Coordinates of C-alpha atoms in Angstrom, one line a residue:
M1 CA 47.4 -25.5 -42.1
A2 CA 46.1 -26.6 -38.7
A3 CA 46.4 -30.3 -39.8
R4 CA 50.2 -29.9 -39.7
L5 CA 50.3 -28.0 -36.4
T6 CA 51.8 -29.6 -33.3
L7 CA 49.8 -27.2 -31.1
L8 CA 46.8 -25.0 -31.7
A9 CA 46.0 -22.8 -28.8
F10 CA 43.0 -20.5 -27.9
L11 CA 43.9 -18.3 -24.9
R12 CA 42.7 -15.0 -23.5
D13 CA 45.1 -14.8 -20.6
T14 CA 48.1 -12.7 -21.9
A15 CA 50.7 -14.4 -19.8
A16 CA 49.5 -17.9 -20.8
A17 CA 49.6 -16.9 -24.5
E18 CA 53.2 -15.7 -24.2
A19 CA 54.2 -18.9 -22.3
A20 CA 52.7 -20.9 -25.1
R21 CA 54.5 -19.0 -27.8
S22 CA 57.8 -19.3 -25.9
A23 CA 57.4 -23.1 -25.3
M24 CA 56.6 -23.7 -29.0
A25 CA 59.3 -21.4 -30.5
G26 CA 60.7 -23.0 -33.6
R27 CA 57.9 -25.6 -33.7
S28 CA 54.7 -25.8 -35.7
A29 CA 52.2 -23.9 -33.5
E30 CA 49.6 -21.2 -33.6
V31 CA 48.3 -19.2 -30.7
R32 CA 45.0 -17.4 -31.1
E33 CA 43.1 -15.1 -28.8
G34 CA 40.0 -16.8 -27.5
D35 CA 38.8 -19.7 -25.4
V36 CA 37.1 -23.1 -25.9
A37 CA 34.0 -21.5 -27.5
D38 CA 36.2 -19.9 -30.2
A39 CA 38.0 -23.3 -30.7
V40 CA 34.6 -24.9 -31.4
K41 CA 33.8 -22.3 -34.1
Y42 CA 37.2 -22.6 -35.7
L43 CA 37.4 -26.4 -35.7
A44 CA 34.0 -26.7 -37.3
D45 CA 35.7 -25.7 -40.6
H46 CA 39.3 -26.6 -40.0
P47 CA 41.2 -29.9 -39.3
S48 CA 42.4 -30.7 -35.8
P49 CA 46.0 -30.4 -34.7
E50 CA 48.0 -32.9 -32.7
F51 CA 47.5 -30.9 -29.5
L52 CA 44.7 -28.4 -28.8
L53 CA 45.1 -26.0 -25.9
V54 CA 41.9 -24.3 -24.9
E55 CA 41.1 -21.9 -22.1
L56 CA 38.0 -22.7 -19.9
P57 CA 36.3 -19.5 -18.7
S58 CA 34.7 -21.1 -15.6
A59 CA 33.8 -24.4 -14.0
E60 CA 30.1 -23.8 -14.5
A61 CA 30.5 -23.3 -18.3
A62 CA 32.9 -26.2 -18.7
P63 CA 30.5 -29.1 -19.2
Q64 CA 28.5 -27.5 -22.0
L65 CA 31.6 -26.1 -23.8
L66 CA 33.5 -29.3 -23.7
D67 CA 30.4 -31.1 -24.9
A68 CA 30.3 -28.8 -28.0
L69 CA 34.1 -29.3 -28.4
A70 CA 33.7 -33.1 -28.6
D71 CA 31.5 -32.7 -31.7
V72 CA 34.2 -31.0 -33.7
V73 CA 37.6 -32.0 -32.4
G74 CA 39.4 -34.9 -34.1
A75 CA 39.5 -38.3 -32.4
Q76 CA 43.3 -38.3 -32.3
T77 CA 43.7 -34.8 -31.0
K78 CA 45.0 -34.5 -27.4
V79 CA 43.1 -31.6 -25.6
I80 CA 44.9 -29.6 -22.9
A81 CA 42.6 -27.4 -20.8
A82 CA 43.8 -24.2 -19.1
G83 CA 42.0 -22.0 -16.6
K84 CA 41.9 -20.4 -13.2
V85 CA 39.9 -23.0 -11.3
D86 CA 42.3 -24.2 -8.6
T87 CA 40.6 -27.3 -7.2
L88 CA 41.6 -31.0 -7.3
S89 CA 38.1 -32.1 -7.9
F90 CA 37.9 -30.0 -11.1
Y91 CA 41.2 -31.4 -12.3
Q92 CA 40.0 -35.0 -11.6
W93 CA 36.7 -34.4 -13.4
L94 CA 38.6 -33.2 -16.5
V95 CA 40.9 -36.2 -16.5
A96 CA 37.9 -38.5 -16.1
L97 CA 36.5 -36.9 -19.2
G98 CA 39.6 -37.8 -21.2
I99 CA 41.2 -34.4 -21.2
H100 CA 45.0 -34.9 -21.7
D101 CA 46.1 -32.4 -19.0
Y102 CA 45.0 -29.3 -17.1
L103 CA 47.2 -26.2 -16.7
L104 CA 46.5 -23.6 -14.0
E105 CA 46.9 -20.1 -15.4
P106 CA 49.3 -18.4 -15.5
F107 CA 51.5 -21.4 -16.5
T108 CA 55.2 -21.4 -17.5
P109 CA 56.7 -22.5 -20.8
A110 CA 58.3 -25.4 -18.9
Q111 CA 54.9 -26.6 -17.6
L112 CA 53.4 -26.6 -21.1
S113 CA 56.4 -28.5 -22.5
A114 CA 56.0 -31.1 -19.8
S115 CA 52.3 -31.4 -20.6
L116 CA 53.1 -31.9 -24.3
A117 CA 55.7 -34.5 -23.4
K118 CA 53.1 -36.6 -21.6
G119 CA 51.6 -37.5 -24.9
T120 CA 54.9 -38.5 -26.6
Q121 CA 56.9 -40.3 -23.9
P122 CA 56.1 -43.8 -22.5
A123 CA 54.7 -43.8 -19.0
A124 CA 57.3 -44.2 -16.3
S125 CA 54.9 -45.8 -13.8
A126 CA 53.8 -48.9 -15.6
Q127 CA 53.3 -50.6 -12.2
A128 CA 50.4 -48.2 -11.5
A129 CA 48.4 -49.3 -14.6
P130 CA 44.7 -49.9 -13.9
A131 CA 43.3 -53.4 -13.5
E132 CA 42.3 -55.2 -16.6
R133 CA 38.6 -54.7 -17.5
K134 CA 36.2 -57.6 -17.2
L135 CA 33.5 -57.9 -19.8
I136 CA 30.5 -60.0 -18.8
A137 CA 27.8 -60.8 -21.3
V138 CA 24.3 -61.7 -20.1
I139 CA 21.8 -63.2 -22.5
G140 CA 18.5 -65.0 -22.1
A141 CA 17.6 -68.3 -23.7
R142 CA 14.2 -66.9 -24.3
G143 CA 12.4 -63.5 -23.8
G144 CA 10.9 -62.7 -20.5
V145 CA 13.2 -65.0 -18.4
G146 CA 14.7 -62.1 -16.3
T147 CA 17.9 -61.4 -18.2
T148 CA 17.7 -57.6 -17.5
T149 CA 17.1 -58.2 -13.8
V150 CA 20.1 -60.4 -13.6
A151 CA 22.3 -58.0 -15.6
T152 CA 21.2 -55.0 -13.6
H153 CA 21.8 -56.6 -10.2
L154 CA 25.3 -57.9 -11.3
A155 CA 26.2 -54.4 -12.3
A156 CA 24.7 -52.9 -9.1
I157 CA 26.6 -55.4 -6.9
S158 CA 29.8 -54.7 -8.8
A159 CA 29.5 -51.0 -8.3
V160 CA 28.0 -50.7 -4.8
E161 CA 29.4 -53.7 -3.0
H162 CA 32.7 -54.4 -4.8
G163 CA 33.5 -50.8 -5.4
L164 CA 34.3 -51.2 -9.1
A165 CA 33.7 -48.5 -11.7
T166 CA 31.0 -50.4 -13.7
A167 CA 29.3 -49.8 -17.0
L168 CA 25.9 -51.5 -17.7
L169 CA 25.1 -51.7 -21.4
D170 CA 21.5 -52.3 -22.6
L171 CA 22.2 -53.3 -26.2
D172 CA 18.6 -53.5 -27.3
P173 CA 17.9 -50.1 -28.8
H174 CA 14.2 -50.6 -29.3
F175 CA 13.1 -52.8 -26.3
G176 CA 15.8 -52.1 -23.8
S177 CA 14.4 -51.9 -20.3
V178 CA 17.4 -51.3 -18.0
A179 CA 16.7 -47.6 -17.6
L180 CA 13.0 -48.2 -17.1
G181 CA 13.7 -50.8 -14.4
L182 CA 15.8 -48.2 -12.5
D183 CA 13.3 -45.4 -13.0
L184 CA 15.7 -43.5 -15.3
E185 CA 15.2 -41.6 -18.5
P186 CA 17.0 -43.4 -21.4
G187 CA 19.0 -41.2 -23.8
R188 CA 20.1 -41.3 -27.4
G189 CA 23.6 -42.3 -26.6
L190 CA 23.3 -45.9 -27.6
R191 CA 22.0 -45.0 -31.1
D192 CA 24.8 -42.5 -31.6
A193 CA 27.4 -45.1 -30.5
L194 CA 26.0 -47.6 -32.9
E195 CA 25.6 -45.3 -35.9
K196 CA 28.6 -43.0 -35.3
P197 CA 31.2 -45.2 -33.5
D198 CA 34.1 -42.9 -34.5
R199 CA 32.7 -40.3 -32.1
I200 CA 33.0 -42.6 -29.0
D201 CA 35.6 -41.3 -26.5
A202 CA 35.6 -40.5 -22.8
L203 CA 33.8 -37.2 -23.3
F204 CA 31.1 -38.9 -25.3
L205 CA 30.6 -41.5 -22.7
E206 CA 30.4 -38.9 -19.9
R207 CA 27.7 -37.1 -21.9
V208 CA 25.4 -39.9 -22.8
M209 CA 25.6 -42.4 -19.9
V210 CA 23.2 -42.0 -16.9
R211 CA 24.2 -42.7 -13.3
P212 CA 21.6 -44.1 -10.8
F213 CA 24.3 -44.0 -8.1
D214 CA 28.0 -43.8 -7.6
R215 CA 30.3 -46.0 -9.7
L216 CA 27.5 -47.3 -12.0
S217 CA 27.0 -45.8 -15.4
I218 CA 24.3 -47.0 -17.8
L219 CA 24.0 -46.8 -21.6
S220 CA 20.5 -47.6 -22.7
A221 CA 17.9 -46.5 -25.3
E222 CA 14.2 -46.6 -26.2
E223 CA 14.1 -45.9 -29.9
P224 CA 10.9 -45.6 -31.9
L225 CA 9.8 -48.9 -33.5
S226 CA 9.3 -47.1 -36.8
E227 CA 13.0 -46.2 -37.0
Q228 CA 15.8 -48.5 -38.2
I229 CA 19.1 -48.4 -36.4
A230 CA 22.0 -48.4 -38.9
A231 CA 24.7 -49.9 -36.7
Q232 CA 28.2 -49.7 -38.2
P233 CA 30.3 -52.9 -38.4
N234 CA 32.9 -51.5 -36.0
A235 CA 30.5 -50.2 -33.4
G236 CA 31.0 -53.0 -30.9
E237 CA 34.8 -52.8 -31.1
Q238 CA 34.9 -49.0 -30.7
L239 CA 32.4 -49.0 -27.8
L240 CA 34.1 -51.7 -25.8
A241 CA 37.5 -50.2 -26.4
A242 CA 36.4 -46.8 -25.0
L243 CA 34.6 -48.4 -22.1
G244 CA 37.7 -50.4 -21.3
T245 CA 39.6 -47.2 -20.5
Q246 CA 37.0 -45.9 -18.1
F247 CA 35.5 -48.9 -16.3
S248 CA 36.8 -52.0 -14.4
A249 CA 33.7 -54.0 -15.1
V250 CA 31.4 -53.9 -18.1
I251 CA 28.1 -55.8 -17.9
A252 CA 26.3 -56.2 -21.3
D253 CA 22.6 -57.0 -21.4
L254 CA 22.2 -58.6 -24.8
P255 CA 19.1 -59.0 -26.9
R256 CA 18.4 -62.5 -28.3
Q257 CA 18.9 -61.3 -31.9
I258 CA 22.3 -62.7 -33.1
N259 CA 23.4 -59.6 -35.0
P260 CA 27.0 -58.3 -35.6
L261 CA 27.0 -56.4 -32.3
T262 CA 25.9 -59.3 -30.1
R263 CA 28.3 -61.6 -32.0
Y264 CA 31.2 -59.2 -31.2
V265 CA 30.3 -58.9 -27.5
L266 CA 29.9 -62.7 -27.1
A267 CA 33.2 -63.3 -28.8
S268 CA 35.0 -60.7 -26.6
A269 CA 33.4 -61.5 -23.3
D270 CA 35.5 -62.8 -20.4
A271 CA 32.4 -64.7 -19.2
T272 CA 28.8 -65.2 -20.5
V273 CA 25.8 -65.7 -18.3
L274 CA 22.9 -67.6 -19.9
V275 CA 19.6 -66.9 -18.1
L276 CA 16.7 -69.3 -18.5
E277 CA 13.7 -71.1 -16.9
R278 CA 13.8 -74.8 -16.5
N279 CA 11.4 -76.0 -19.3
L280 CA 11.7 -77.7 -22.7
L281 CA 11.7 -74.5 -24.8
N282 CA 14.4 -72.9 -22.7
L283 CA 16.5 -76.0 -22.8
R284 CA 16.3 -76.2 -26.6
D285 CA 17.4 -72.5 -27.1
A286 CA 20.0 -72.8 -24.3
L287 CA 21.6 -75.7 -26.2
R288 CA 21.6 -73.6 -29.4
I289 CA 23.2 -70.6 -27.8
K290 CA 25.8 -72.8 -26.0
D291 CA 26.7 -74.6 -29.3
Y292 CA 27.1 -71.2 -31.0
I293 CA 29.4 -69.8 -28.3
V294 CA 31.5 -72.9 -28.0
D295 CA 31.7 -74.3 -31.5
T296 CA 31.5 -71.1 -33.6
L297 CA 33.0 -68.5 -31.4
R298 CA 35.4 -70.8 -29.7
R299 CA 34.6 -69.4 -26.3
P300 CA 34.0 -71.1 -22.9
A301 CA 30.5 -72.4 -22.3
P302 CA 28.2 -69.9 -20.6
L303 CA 27.3 -70.0 -16.9
I304 CA 23.8 -71.2 -16.5
V305 CA 21.4 -69.2 -14.3
V306 CA 17.9 -70.7 -13.7
N307 CA 15.6 -67.9 -12.8
R308 CA 12.4 -68.1 -10.8
A309 CA 13.2 -71.6 -9.6
G310 CA 10.3 -73.1 -7.7
L311 CA 7.6 -70.9 -9.3
A312 CA 5.8 -73.9 -10.9
P313 CA 7.7 -77.0 -9.7
K314 CA 5.2 -79.4 -11.2
H315 CA 5.8 -78.0 -14.6
E316 CA 9.6 -77.6 -14.4
L317 CA 12.1 -80.1 -15.9
A318 CA 13.8 -82.0 -13.2
K319 CA 17.2 -80.5 -12.3
G320 CA 18.9 -83.8 -13.0
D321 CA 17.3 -84.1 -16.4
F322 CA 18.1 -80.6 -17.4
T323 CA 21.8 -81.0 -16.3
K324 CA 22.0 -84.3 -18.2
H325 CA 20.9 -82.8 -21.5
Y326 CA 22.7 -79.5 -21.2
G327 CA 25.9 -80.9 -19.8
A328 CA 26.4 -78.2 -17.1
A329 CA 28.3 -79.3 -14.0
E330 CA 27.1 -76.3 -12.0
I331 CA 23.9 -74.3 -12.3
T332 CA 23.0 -71.2 -10.3
E333 CA 19.4 -71.3 -9.2
L334 CA 17.6 -68.0 -8.3
P335 CA 14.6 -68.6 -6.1
Y336 CA 11.3 -67.1 -7.2
A337 CA 10.6 -63.9 -5.2
L338 CA 7.4 -62.0 -5.7
E339 CA 9.2 -58.9 -4.4
A340 CA 11.4 -58.9 -7.5
F341 CA 8.4 -57.9 -9.6
A342 CA 7.4 -55.2 -7.1
A343 CA 10.9 -53.8 -7.0
V344 CA 11.0 -53.4 -10.8
N345 CA 7.7 -51.4 -10.7
R346 CA 9.3 -49.2 -8.1
G347 CA 12.5 -48.7 -10.0
E348 CA 14.6 -50.3 -7.2
T349 CA 17.2 -53.1 -6.8
L350 CA 16.8 -55.9 -4.3
L351 CA 20.1 -55.3 -2.6
E352 CA 18.7 -53.7 0.6
N353 CA 15.3 -55.5 0.4
A354 CA 15.0 -57.9 3.3
K355 CA 12.0 -59.8 1.7
A356 CA 14.2 -60.8 -1.2
K357 CA 17.4 -61.6 0.7
P358 CA 17.7 -65.2 -0.5
L359 CA 17.5 -64.1 -4.1
A360 CA 19.9 -61.1 -3.6
D361 CA 22.5 -63.4 -1.8
K362 CA 22.4 -65.8 -4.8
L363 CA 23.1 -62.9 -7.1
R364 CA 26.0 -61.8 -4.8
G365 CA 27.5 -65.2 -5.1
L366 CA 27.3 -65.2 -8.9
A367 CA 28.8 -61.7 -9.0
A368 CA 31.7 -62.7 -6.8
R369 CA 32.4 -65.7 -9.1
L370 CA 32.3 -63.6 -12.2
L371 CA 34.3 -60.6 -10.9
G372 CA 37.1 -62.7 -9.5
S373 CA 39.4 -62.5 -6.5
E374 CA 40.3 -58.8 -7.2
A375 CA 36.9 -57.7 -6.1
T376 CA 36.1 -56.8 -2.5
T377 CA 32.8 -57.1 -0.8
E378 CA 33.4 -54.0 1.4
K379 CA 31.0 -51.3 0.6
P380 CA 32.8 -48.1 -0.6
E381 CA 32.2 -44.8 1.0
K382 CA 29.7 -42.7 -0.8
A383 CA 31.4 -40.4 -3.2
E384 CA 30.3 -37.2 -5.0
G385 CA 29.3 -37.7 -8.6
L386 CA 31.6 -36.4 -11.4
L387 CA 29.4 -33.4 -11.9
G388 CA 28.7 -32.8 -8.2
F389 CA 31.5 -30.3 -7.8
L390 CA 30.3 -28.3 -10.8
K391 CA 26.7 -28.3 -9.7
G392 CA 27.7 -27.0 -6.3
K393 CA 29.6 -24.1 -7.6

């Protein structure tokens, strides 16, 4: 029966329940006594409606309750929350999670009707649409060339210095090191995204991504080597689509294994950064990766980043010889900096490290080129995290 409902509501507030019944008179709707916890129990055994209206008992309980709701509600159901928390920050937090709307109790039938209409009418303010997402793929010609360091700093610069909502994806579920390099605890979110992509939505991303600082969210993993990850064919498509609604920039740190996921990311990227060291083995693999991207995927040639330039100059291929064989007109060279190794061990970036300023400035220039003219180099004001309001209650 619920599958055919326009609205299924769980409300304890008597006035709100009456308003819901009045607004839905003559339409397929069911109003039950309860709150979001009761909705979780009900939907575990029943199909989801088009709209689900649930009452939130408090701001403190909201994160855990909405997390549980995400596991049972249908992907196409629009969730409207209702409650008595009257603060802008709480409303903004809910919207950032992907909640369709928030109604302050007691609400009127007209207010609920307007909320429902938001899901069926085209937006009137198309000029206010968010900027198009940029997807930047970072891959190494060989292992150990500093791919994760480059990807991490591009993401940090995007978030901290360009003020963009940025996602950093570490797509190696077994050997990913983005979280470790920032002294963070990796979660199981990446595995869930790869094995159960239909669960990916704004609420899922809010739950599984970790945030080292404002505007930067990280999806990483460190799965046991004894376990095989059964990635679904549509995992890359689902993940990037969900991230595109939440972030202005997505930086993907790709493993060298050319599997369906890395293929999809490389084929979808607005730009690809190929990190390498200037020697024969790196040149060979860089040529193979470039040929695959250009000839097979029909995408632009990757931007070349030579890392640790000057570390062993006598054993490096001459810059001219490398350029001649690879065919790149422009190569970004990152100078060797011993401080980069120390920063990784401390779980820090190099952005405020005076000893590594030449390296950090090179990375800033690369980020500006990749992010385009829309980015600004002004540092944004420090903002409270999404859960800051709730934690302070």
